Amino acid sequence: MAAAIEGEEDKVMAKAKEIVKSLNMSKDETKDMILIFSSFDNRLSNISTFISSNAAAAAGEGGGCSTDPRLDEAEKVILRYDESGSESTRNSSMMLWEESPDEAAEYLDAVDKILDLTEDASVQSNGAIMDRAEIALQSAMSRLEEEFRHILIRNTIPFDAERLYGSIRRVSLSFSASNDGEIADDLESVCGEDESHQGYSHERGVSVSLGDDVFVDLVHPDAVEELKEIADRMIRSKYEKECCQVYSSVRRDVIDDCLLILGIEKQSIEEVQKIEWNSLDEKMKKWVRAVKVVVRVLLTGEKRLCEQLFEGSELIREVCFVETAKGCVMQLLNFAEAVAIGKRSPEKLFRILDMYDVLKDVLPEFELLFGDESGELVCSEAQGVLDGLGEAAVGTFVEFENAVKNEATKKPTQCAEIHPLTRYVMNYVKLLVDYSSSLNALLGNGLDESDDNLNRENGYNNLPLECTSPFAVRLLSLITSLESNLEDKSKVYEDNAMQYVFLMNNILYVVQKVKGSEVGKLLGDQWVRKRRGQVRQYSTSYLRASWSKALACLKDEGIGGSTGNVSKVALKERFKNFNACFEEIYRVQTAWKVPDAQLREELRISISEKVLPAYRSFLGRFGNHLESGKHAGRYIKYTPEDLETYLLDLFEGTPGLLHHMRRKST
């Protein structure tokens, strides 16, 4: 048993001797090592004899002396804070730059001395000194790495989104359509499956107005110089990789937190595509708001910080920046890509265009930030996502055109009022004009053959130059499709007069949305004049369809050859038929609605100008033949003044009856 123990001690001693020999220590350090080994195990108490006798031999190996006053002095400072050293644990755990700036300066000075020594040509051939210097530097770099991390974390300035958002300019563009609840399920192809059909509202872009003077410190300025001093030593010691890793890992976490503050969450493409529209709309809005802040504040500040800390090496600062920023950028781009390849629906178009516009706006800054080879992939990804958003916008717009053209709701609107499709499309069009610059670029740089054909069919060959842009032509196509659809929808009404009232209401609504707006500037005055002419034609057709029968009752034919030979029977029949026609028109057309007050008044005036003179003339010529007889009130029920009053009730949307207003017989 004793022999076994003695053999084990021999092994321990042999290992200790090997360690001492490999370290090539100075005399003072040899004493320290004796204490260290002795404290580990009393079996090593007799190692002092070995160390003393072998120190000189160990120091002599490597072809020269292993001591140097500069190295000895610097090494003591380094080892004082080495976590594996023999000094107090307080020194090894304290953060020098936080607790003792003077000691931090002394530490850096020690590192500089060792670096100067290793760069000295007269020393570089001394393998023993160089080995000791490398070991000391390794210990120093471990300490500096932790100091660098600690300073970077402790001096990060919290992101103040509220202060930045104080410069946000909100432009709210909204519209609502009342009485659109009657739209049929078939309109889902236009308005979207989950739309309430109560109208559409959109807040344009929520754009962030950030000038060139916006400057945000990401790290306290006082700490920047400290970080730079550490980074310089690590790079000089060829520990740039470790320095970059620490910097990038800390700053990535900070930027991730900033994205969360801006409302940008990490989600996969699949997760984004499963989000309900209302939630997705909010996320798209936050994305638009965040992009400029991220690029012009966070990433620009990050680039500036990298340039300050790593000014001595362009490669290192570019690598650090790209490694720090690319995760944040890819997170933003992945969301945009998910939107671009997601299901298309009309309500998404404006948000997609918002995203397209803001990404296009910051793309040149992307290219400046990631201009070197290491950032080429990021720029390429950004361009690809921008192209995808553009394709999604065009595809959504084209699908909307087709949906309007093919929307086949057969359920008529009550009261011949404005159709929900008309409201939806025209309000949609008014919002689209805000994106005319982007849409012109996306839709093409000229008129294709189909666009030329469309212009010829509608007589617009002489349109002003500003009315022949790609977007203007597509708007013309869209509205023409709407008008064609409205013509088809008007045929749902069995009453021809009601068809014309429906068309008047809807075409006038289209004209009103166009006239005096940016849409009108795109389509031109000629387009507006032509549509107003259509409204007048529909008004004439209405009068003919609605009042021809009543006016036929007021003609002289069939009553008698002369005033003296008037047939009272025929005369009574004429008055009776006129009364019946008028009462039926009153009953039906008081229920019809003409929302526009001016059109409503013009229609009443047109009716009065047609009906009242004819009735007054007929009553003046033939009324006396019945007024002297019995029950004259059964036939001559209304005076011209009565008719004029009753005509004011037409087109109010409230059905009325005249039976209680009949004049008593005389």
XYZ file of C-alpha atoms in Angstrom:
666
model
C 0.000 0.000 0.000
C 2.838 2.385 0.961
C 4.631 1.548 -2.261
C 1.504 2.453 -4.243
C 1.191 5.812 -2.493
C 4.853 6.568 -3.059
C 4.425 5.750 -6.751
C 1.489 8.143 -6.983
C 3.514 10.925 -5.356
C 6.288 10.359 -7.862
C 3.811 10.882 -10.659
C 2.525 14.133 -9.132
C 6.049 15.417 -8.628
C 7.003 14.534 -12.171
C 4.042 16.448 -13.538
C 4.790 19.483 -11.389
C 8.390 19.474 -12.510
C 7.261 19.312 -16.117
C 4.998 22.326 -15.613
C 7.718 24.376 -13.958
C 10.177 23.545 -16.660
C 7.774 24.504 -19.442
C 6.973 27.885 -17.884
C 10.573 29.160 -17.951
C 9.891 31.415 -14.970
C 11.992 34.126 -13.371
C 13.299 33.801 -9.821
C 10.487 35.810 -8.268
C 7.883 33.908 -10.192
C 9.505 30.629 -9.099
C 8.822 31.539 -5.503
C 5.210 32.273 -6.329
C 4.902 28.947 -8.051
C 6.304 27.108 -5.009
C 3.578 28.645 -2.892
C 0.906 27.738 -5.426
C 1.928 24.099 -5.698
C 2.412 23.759 -1.950
C -1.079 25.057 -1.301
C -2.500 22.486 -3.680
C -0.956 19.431 -2.029
C 1.524 18.893 0.824
C 3.088 16.168 -1.262
C 4.654 18.978 -3.275
C 6.383 20.579 -0.310
C 9.774 19.262 -1.423
C 9.365 20.702 -4.912
C 11.260 23.821 -3.868
C 14.551 21.943 -4.124
C 13.663 20.866 -7.628
C 12.585 24.341 -8.657
C 15.655 26.006 -7.259
C 18.017 23.555 -8.882
C 16.315 23.528 -12.221
C 15.247 27.196 -12.577
C 18.466 28.240 -14.192
C 18.417 25.322 -16.594
C 14.788 25.912 -17.433
C 15.442 29.581 -18.038
C 18.332 28.813 -20.308
C 16.392 26.702 -22.749
C 15.329 28.251 -26.032
C 18.689 29.677 -26.957
C 18.748 32.707 -24.627
C 17.648 34.367 -21.428
C 13.915 34.185 -20.757
C 13.757 37.323 -18.652
C 13.320 40.924 -19.700
C 12.650 43.820 -17.314
C 9.904 45.172 -19.536
C 8.161 41.791 -19.714
C 8.623 41.101 -16.001
C 6.980 44.392 -15.030
C 4.091 44.132 -17.498
C 3.521 40.484 -16.681
C 3.034 41.264 -13.010
C 0.251 43.733 -13.839
C -1.472 41.278 -16.160
C -1.251 38.365 -13.720
C -2.624 40.526 -10.920
C -6.001 40.436 -12.635
C -5.764 37.002 -14.142
C -8.731 34.948 -12.930
C -6.463 31.881 -12.650
C -3.783 33.808 -10.774
C -2.824 33.697 -7.117
C -3.892 37.225 -6.224
C -7.167 37.976 -4.434
C -10.369 37.111 -6.235
C -11.428 40.725 -5.828
C -8.878 41.818 -8.370
C -9.838 39.125 -10.814
C -13.562 39.835 -10.663
C -13.592 43.644 -10.540
C -14.271 45.625 -13.688
C -11.280 47.912 -14.026
C -12.843 50.631 -16.165
C -15.815 50.820 -13.833
C -14.084 50.628 -10.453
C -10.572 51.943 -11.002
C -9.778 54.003 -14.100
C -6.174 54.419 -12.941
C -5.675 50.674 -12.741
C -7.346 50.332 -16.159
C -4.810 52.752 -17.606
C -2.004 50.812 -15.922
C -3.379 47.582 -17.386
C -3.481 48.992 -20.914
C 0.047 50.300 -20.456
C 1.161 46.796 -19.509
C -0.484 45.356 -22.607
C 1.235 48.005 -24.734
C 4.627 47.122 -23.260
C 4.164 43.459 -24.060
C 3.008 44.263 -27.577
C 5.987 46.562 -28.097
C 8.232 43.776 -26.891
C 6.764 41.218 -29.289
C 7.160 43.672 -32.146
C 10.797 44.330 -31.271
C 12.961 42.568 -33.878
C 15.732 41.957 -31.341
C 13.339 40.038 -29.111
C 11.406 38.106 -31.701
C 14.218 35.560 -32.049
C 14.061 34.717 -28.348
C 11.563 31.904 -28.200
C 11.380 31.813 -24.414
C 10.460 35.497 -24.064
C 8.034 35.316 -26.947
C 6.288 32.325 -25.347
C 5.923 34.160 -22.065
C 4.644 37.245 -23.867
C 2.054 35.196 -25.737
C 0.815 33.616 -22.517
C 0.543 37.039 -20.873
C -1.273 38.470 -23.866
C -3.687 35.566 -23.880
C -4.549 36.282 -20.271
C -4.866 40.013 -21.005
C -7.140 39.463 -23.968
C -9.468 37.333 -21.894
C -9.708 40.175 -19.367
C -10.134 42.858 -22.038
C -12.833 40.831 -23.766
C -14.903 40.807 -20.578
C -14.197 44.482 -19.917
C -15.250 45.327 -23.473
C -18.499 43.380 -23.089
C -19.244 44.956 -19.721
C -18.611 48.531 -20.869
C -20.669 48.011 -24.003
C -23.641 46.646 -22.069
C -23.481 49.103 -19.174
C -23.237 52.149 -21.438
C -25.905 51.286 -23.983
C -28.416 54.129 -24.150
C -32.058 52.965 -23.961
C -33.959 53.452 -27.201
C -36.485 56.285 -26.911
C -39.080 55.594 -29.603
C -41.450 58.250 -28.266
C -38.938 61.007 -28.865
C -38.310 59.809 -32.391
C -41.986 59.415 -33.133
C -42.478 63.018 -32.164
C -41.327 63.751 -35.722
C -43.818 61.421 -37.327
C -46.289 63.061 -39.668
C -49.563 61.220 -39.933
C -51.663 61.701 -43.041
C -55.063 60.171 -42.613
C -57.053 59.521 -45.695
C -60.325 57.846 -44.987
C -63.659 57.483 -46.524
C -66.828 55.759 -45.594
C -69.781 54.571 -47.558
C -73.155 54.616 -45.882
C -75.904 52.166 -46.671
C -73.495 49.697 -48.171
C -74.698 46.872 -45.989
C -76.900 45.497 -48.733
C -73.990 44.392 -50.846
C -74.307 40.754 -51.711
C -71.911 37.969 -50.950
C -70.781 38.035 -54.573
C -68.957 41.274 -53.814
C -66.592 39.368 -51.547
C -64.357 38.960 -54.573
C -63.955 42.735 -54.572
C -64.101 43.727 -50.935
C -62.558 40.660 -49.378
C -64.134 37.810 -47.519
C -63.910 39.462 -44.113
C -64.970 42.957 -45.146
C -68.003 44.413 -43.446
C -68.895 46.207 -46.692
C -69.538 49.381 -44.731
C -66.893 51.244 -46.672
C -63.113 51.277 -46.678
C -60.675 53.407 -44.743
C -56.932 53.708 -45.032
C -54.346 55.719 -43.192
C -51.717 56.620 -45.739
C -48.285 55.425 -44.949
C -47.893 56.840 -41.421
C -44.668 58.187 -42.822
C -41.710 58.982 -40.628
C -40.219 62.357 -41.446
C -36.589 62.115 -40.386
C -34.184 64.761 -41.532
C -30.466 64.398 -42.096
C -29.801 66.016 -38.726
C -31.418 63.227 -36.710
C -28.695 61.877 -34.458
C -29.043 59.314 -31.693
C -26.227 58.133 -29.449
C -26.396 54.358 -29.103
C -23.637 54.244 -26.459
C -22.679 56.954 -23.964
C -20.021 59.102 -25.648
C -17.720 58.908 -22.601
C -17.557 55.126 -22.975
C -16.733 55.192 -26.684
C -13.111 56.160 -26.090
C -12.718 53.405 -23.498
C -14.141 50.849 -25.895
C -11.896 52.100 -28.653
C -8.806 51.753 -26.469
C -9.664 48.144 -25.687
C -10.555 47.343 -29.310
C -7.241 48.811 -30.491
C -5.282 46.492 -28.186
C -7.297 43.428 -29.106
C -6.881 44.102 -32.809
C -3.184 44.814 -32.397
C -2.874 41.501 -30.505
C -4.623 39.721 -33.407
C -7.710 39.051 -31.299
C -9.949 40.990 -33.685
C -12.201 37.972 -34.192
C -13.002 37.753 -30.486
C -13.529 41.508 -30.330
C -15.971 41.419 -33.264
C -17.857 38.506 -31.758
C -18.355 40.313 -28.453
C -19.372 43.549 -30.140
C -21.791 41.898 -32.552
C -23.464 39.677 -29.956
C -24.099 42.591 -27.571
C -25.292 45.025 -30.224
C -27.501 42.437 -31.943
C -29.390 41.944 -28.693
C -29.791 45.712 -28.318
C -31.149 46.117 -31.845
C -33.526 43.178 -31.343
C -34.897 44.987 -28.299
C -35.283 48.167 -30.350
C -37.286 46.268 -32.963
C -39.631 45.005 -30.262
C -40.107 48.565 -29.020
C -40.995 49.542 -32.599
C -43.560 46.722 -32.706
C -41.572 44.402 -34.969
C -41.737 40.813 -33.778
C -39.784 37.824 -35.016
C -42.138 35.714 -37.114
C -41.615 33.209 -39.861
C -43.065 33.715 -43.324
C -45.605 30.989 -42.604
C -46.694 32.685 -39.376
C -47.139 36.060 -41.091
C -49.316 34.541 -43.799
C -51.687 33.095 -41.199
C -52.383 36.423 -39.488
C -55.921 37.832 -39.717
C -56.198 40.957 -41.864
C -56.884 43.460 -39.070
C -53.820 42.305 -37.146
C -51.731 42.126 -40.307
C -52.784 45.662 -41.216
C -51.469 46.921 -37.872
C -48.216 45.022 -38.319
C -47.762 46.435 -41.823
C -48.330 49.947 -40.476
C -45.744 49.401 -37.746
C -43.343 47.997 -40.321
C -43.655 51.122 -42.476
C -43.083 53.323 -39.444
C -40.118 51.262 -38.281
C -38.118 50.955 -41.498
C -36.950 54.559 -41.700
C -36.191 54.622 -37.981
C -34.180 51.419 -38.262
C -32.223 52.516 -41.333
C -31.773 56.222 -40.665
C -31.359 56.095 -36.906
C -30.392 52.666 -35.607
C -28.284 51.304 -38.460
C -26.781 54.666 -39.334
C -25.842 55.116 -35.683
C -24.479 51.578 -35.576
C -22.335 52.270 -38.620
C -21.013 55.431 -37.017
C -20.229 53.577 -33.782
C -18.328 50.881 -35.686
C -16.334 53.558 -37.480
C -15.415 55.147 -34.161
C -14.426 51.947 -32.389
C -12.620 50.264 -35.265
C -11.303 53.223 -37.204
C -7.944 51.539 -37.641
C -9.324 48.732 -39.810
C -11.900 49.185 -42.550
C -12.363 45.434 -42.870
C -13.047 44.926 -39.170
C -15.555 47.760 -38.908
C -17.417 46.514 -41.980
C -17.509 42.947 -40.687
C -18.673 44.091 -37.243
C -21.400 46.268 -38.722
C -22.707 43.625 -41.105
C -22.671 40.908 -38.436
C -24.526 43.235 -36.085
C -27.087 44.620 -38.505
C -27.905 41.848 -40.939
C -30.169 39.943 -38.530
C -32.325 43.005 -37.973
C -32.472 43.770 -41.699
C -33.326 40.203 -42.633
C -36.111 40.196 -40.051
C -37.633 43.274 -41.693
C -37.163 41.866 -45.180
C -38.656 38.484 -44.258
C -41.866 40.156 -43.109
C -42.072 42.167 -46.330
C -41.429 39.042 -48.383
C -44.210 37.208 -46.541
C -46.601 40.034 -47.403
C -45.457 40.108 -51.026
C -46.062 36.393 -51.615
C -49.213 36.229 -49.485
C -52.818 36.042 -50.602
C -53.839 39.087 -52.623
C -56.870 41.154 -51.720
C -57.819 44.757 -52.557
C -57.523 46.145 -49.033
C -53.857 45.097 -48.908
C -52.853 47.156 -51.935
C -52.388 50.451 -50.092
C -50.303 48.896 -47.335
C -48.211 47.035 -49.919
C -47.634 50.319 -51.739
C -46.718 51.980 -48.431
C -44.164 49.237 -47.837
C -42.888 49.472 -51.405
C -42.497 53.252 -51.176
C -40.641 53.247 -47.868
C -38.303 50.414 -48.893
C -37.589 52.101 -52.212
C -36.910 55.325 -50.348
C -34.304 53.775 -48.040
C -32.716 51.405 -50.568
C -29.958 53.892 -51.537
C -29.130 54.192 -47.832
C -29.031 50.405 -47.582
C -26.472 50.400 -50.365
C -24.370 52.989 -48.571
C -24.561 51.154 -45.264
C -23.820 47.750 -46.788
C -21.679 48.928 -49.656
C -18.779 46.550 -49.276
C -18.544 42.944 -50.360
C -19.650 41.582 -46.983
C -22.946 43.486 -47.242
C -23.647 42.626 -50.859
C -26.063 39.847 -49.886
C -28.128 42.224 -47.726
C -28.468 44.742 -50.569
C -29.367 41.961 -52.982
C -32.043 40.677 -50.607
C -33.470 44.175 -50.141
C -33.691 44.711 -53.904
C -35.351 41.326 -54.343
C -37.961 42.079 -51.691
C -38.606 45.508 -53.235
C -39.191 43.850 -56.613
C -41.511 41.347 -54.944
C -43.568 44.091 -53.321
C -43.829 45.859 -56.676
C -45.041 42.683 -58.377
C -47.543 42.103 -55.576
C -48.867 45.660 -55.940
C -49.335 45.342 -59.707
C -50.875 41.890 -59.368
C -53.295 43.098 -56.706
C -54.270 46.109 -58.821
C -54.899 43.929 -61.883
C -56.941 41.481 -59.820
C -58.991 44.379 -58.502
C -59.648 45.556 -62.069
C -60.832 42.086 -63.028
C -62.971 41.803 -59.911
C -64.715 45.096 -60.709
C -65.224 44.062 -64.306
C -66.660 40.661 -63.413
C -68.532 41.471 -60.191
C -71.972 40.060 -60.871
C -74.200 40.947 -57.936
C -77.785 40.664 -59.208
C -79.542 41.999 -56.129
C -80.727 45.543 -56.953
C -80.144 48.387 -54.543
C -83.258 49.726 -52.902
C -84.558 53.056 -54.122
C -82.267 52.951 -57.222
C -79.569 54.453 -55.060
C -75.787 54.418 -55.452
C -74.478 50.878 -55.647
C -71.932 49.805 -52.982
C -69.567 48.766 -55.755
C -69.585 52.328 -57.083
C -68.748 53.776 -53.681
C -66.060 51.205 -53.038
C -64.348 51.576 -56.397
C -64.374 55.371 -56.508
C -63.136 55.811 -52.966
C -60.497 53.192 -53.717
C -59.503 55.119 -56.834
C -59.182 58.384 -54.924
C -56.743 56.742 -52.545
C -54.803 55.139 -55.386
C -54.004 58.565 -56.814
C -51.758 59.223 -53.825
C -49.565 56.431 -55.157
C -49.644 57.538 -58.792
C -45.876 58.046 -58.961
C -45.144 54.522 -57.767
C -47.917 52.987 -59.854
C -46.731 54.775 -62.988
C -43.295 53.259 -62.478
C -44.691 49.821 -61.714
C -47.296 49.721 -64.479
C -44.852 50.661 -67.215
C -43.357 53.556 -69.067
C -45.764 53.765 -71.987
C -49.102 52.782 -73.445
C -49.358 49.276 -74.771
C -51.614 48.232 -77.647
C -54.591 47.468 -75.407
C -54.298 50.893 -73.791
C -54.257 52.552 -77.222
C -57.357 50.585 -78.214
C -59.083 51.688 -75.032
C -58.333 55.320 -75.780
C -59.654 55.011 -79.344
C -62.841 53.308 -78.189
C -63.522 56.126 -75.751
C -62.476 58.914 -78.062
C -59.508 60.024 -75.990
C -56.867 60.178 -78.680
C -56.374 63.860 -77.934
C -55.969 63.529 -74.193
C -53.514 65.956 -72.554
C -50.054 64.530 -72.011
C -50.579 64.184 -68.253
C -53.669 62.066 -68.939
C -51.794 59.405 -70.893
C -49.582 58.079 -68.108
C -49.735 54.320 -67.490
C -51.627 54.835 -64.260
C -54.125 57.267 -65.849
C -54.851 54.780 -68.619
C -55.358 51.965 -66.125
C -57.680 54.191 -64.108
C -59.629 54.881 -67.272
C -59.870 51.153 -67.866
C -60.982 50.527 -64.291
C -63.700 53.184 -64.336
C -64.859 52.083 -67.787
C -65.236 48.561 -66.391
C -67.257 49.981 -63.507
C -69.525 51.902 -65.885
C -70.067 48.810 -68.007
C -70.892 46.833 -64.899
C -73.372 49.484 -63.769
C -75.101 49.315 -67.153
C -75.576 45.594 -66.616
C -76.797 46.100 -63.056
C -79.357 48.677 -64.179
C -81.103 46.002 -66.220
C -82.068 44.237 -62.990
C -84.790 46.889 -62.558
C -87.947 46.057 -64.496
C -89.044 49.693 -64.533
C -87.137 51.493 -67.305
C -87.473 54.809 -65.502
C -85.865 53.312 -62.428
C -82.958 52.070 -64.559
C -82.218 55.636 -65.624
C -82.481 57.000 -62.081
C -80.023 54.299 -60.956
C -77.602 55.213 -63.743
C -77.952 58.934 -63.046
C -77.180 58.420 -59.365
C -74.156 56.235 -59.979
C -72.579 58.073 -62.907
C -73.022 61.405 -61.138
C -71.332 59.927 -58.060
C -68.419 58.844 -60.253
C -68.198 62.322 -61.800
C -68.284 64.012 -58.401
C -65.452 61.843 -57.107
C -63.386 62.634 -60.187
C -64.136 66.328 -60.676
C -61.957 68.693 -58.700
C -59.701 65.893 -57.452
C -56.354 64.463 -58.489
C -58.304 61.808 -60.383
C -59.818 64.565 -62.501
C -56.377 65.895 -63.317
C -55.386 62.452 -64.547
C -58.504 61.847 -66.653
C -58.983 65.421 -67.876
C -61.916 67.816 -68.306
C -63.088 66.108 -71.498
C -63.778 62.926 -69.572
C -65.816 64.844 -66.979
C -67.824 66.705 -69.659
C -68.686 63.476 -71.421
C -69.990 61.890 -68.205
C -72.070 64.943 -67.362
C -73.555 64.655 -70.828
C -74.433 61.047 -70.057
C -76.253 62.129 -66.902
C -78.316 64.608 -68.963
C -79.137 61.873 -71.479
C -80.276 59.577 -68.676
C -82.461 62.409 -67.353
C -84.126 62.830 -70.757
C -84.632 59.089 -71.031
C -86.147 59.040 -67.563
C -88.692 61.715 -68.458
C -89.697 59.828 -71.560
C -89.968 56.467 -69.790
C -91.751 57.774 -66.725
C -94.090 60.574 -67.927
C -94.942 59.774 -71.539
C -98.059 57.826 -70.578
C -99.331 60.568 -68.266
C -98.645 63.285 -70.833
C -100.470 61.273 -73.528
C -103.634 61.674 -71.438
C -103.397 65.451 -71.873
C -103.535 65.455 -75.668
C -106.547 66.662 -77.645
C -106.802 63.678 -79.940
C -109.877 61.478 -79.368
C -111.857 63.926 -77.276
C -113.849 65.595 -80.069
C -113.489 67.545 -83.256
C -114.148 70.939 -81.667
C -114.651 72.458 -78.278
C -118.431 72.299 -78.639
C -118.374 68.616 -79.568
C -116.230 67.435 -76.633
C -117.026 63.925 -75.495
C -117.477 64.102 -71.754
C -117.063 60.365 -71.525
C -113.698 60.556 -73.253
C -112.736 63.606 -71.204
C -113.578 61.880 -67.946
C -111.503 58.915 -69.028
C -108.571 61.182 -69.815
C -108.626 62.889 -66.415
C -109.160 59.569 -64.703
C -106.193 58.002 -66.507
C -103.967 61.000 -65.830
C -104.837 60.912 -62.143
C -104.084 57.208 -61.996
C -100.746 57.692 -63.759
C -99.747 60.575 -61.548
C -100.722 58.781 -58.349
C -98.828 55.659 -59.361
C -95.743 57.705 -60.207
C -96.058 59.532 -56.909
C -96.446 56.283 -54.962
C -93.456 54.634 -56.646
C -91.059 57.503 -57.161
C -91.361 59.051 -53.731
C -89.701 55.788 -52.615
C -86.851 56.269 -55.070
C -83.877 58.183 -53.752
C -81.665 60.706 -55.477
C -79.010 61.546 -52.851
C -77.556 64.525 -54.666
C -79.676 67.584 -53.861
C -78.831 69.408 -57.073
C -79.703 66.460 -59.298
C -82.893 65.906 -57.324
C -83.908 69.536 -57.827
C -83.026 69.489 -61.533
C -85.152 66.388 -62.059
C -88.148 67.977 -60.329
C -87.757 71.125 -62.424
C -87.546 69.057 -65.624
C -90.726 67.181 -64.659
C -92.515 70.400 -63.783
C -91.541 71.991 -67.085
C -92.946 68.995 -68.936
C -96.059 68.176 -66.923
C -97.395 71.388 -65.409
C -97.799 73.433 -68.632
C -99.463 70.476 -70.365
C -101.828 69.884 -67.427
C -102.616 73.579 -67.023
C -103.395 73.911 -70.746
C -105.528 70.770 -70.836
C -107.423 71.812 -67.699
C -107.972 75.306 -69.095
C -109.401 73.995 -72.345
C -111.568 71.195 -71.047
C -112.028 71.584 -67.306
C -115.190 73.636 -67.576
C -116.962 70.744 -69.370
C -116.759 68.684 -66.202
C -116.727 71.215 -63.393
C -120.388 72.103 -63.948
C -121.421 68.465 -63.734
C -121.976 66.135 -60.817
C -119.018 64.429 -59.157
C -116.532 66.662 -60.975
C -114.077 66.081 -58.094
C -113.761 62.454 -59.067
C -112.035 63.487 -62.283
C -110.454 66.870 -61.661
C -108.688 65.947 -58.438
C -105.682 68.257 -58.589
C -104.951 71.831 -59.462
C -101.649 72.664 -61.181
C -100.504 74.056 -57.826
C -101.313 70.721 -56.157
C -99.203 68.879 -58.706
C -96.337 71.292 -58.260
C -96.415 70.724 -54.503
C -96.596 66.949 -54.815
C -93.666 66.837 -57.231
C -91.461 68.123 -54.395
C -91.943 64.768 -52.636
C -90.340 62.751 -55.416
C -86.938 61.041 -54.945
C -86.829 61.443 -51.169
C -86.732 57.729 -50.453
C -90.008 57.794 -48.490
C -93.086 56.173 -50.150
C -96.191 58.413 -50.247
C -99.878 58.124 -51.163
C -102.255 60.758 -52.527
C -105.649 59.182 -51.859
C -106.217 61.230 -48.687
C -105.503 64.440 -50.601
C -108.195 64.046 -53.221
C -110.481 67.021 -53.604
C -114.062 66.610 -52.508
C -116.671 66.481 -55.258
C -118.740 69.581 -55.790
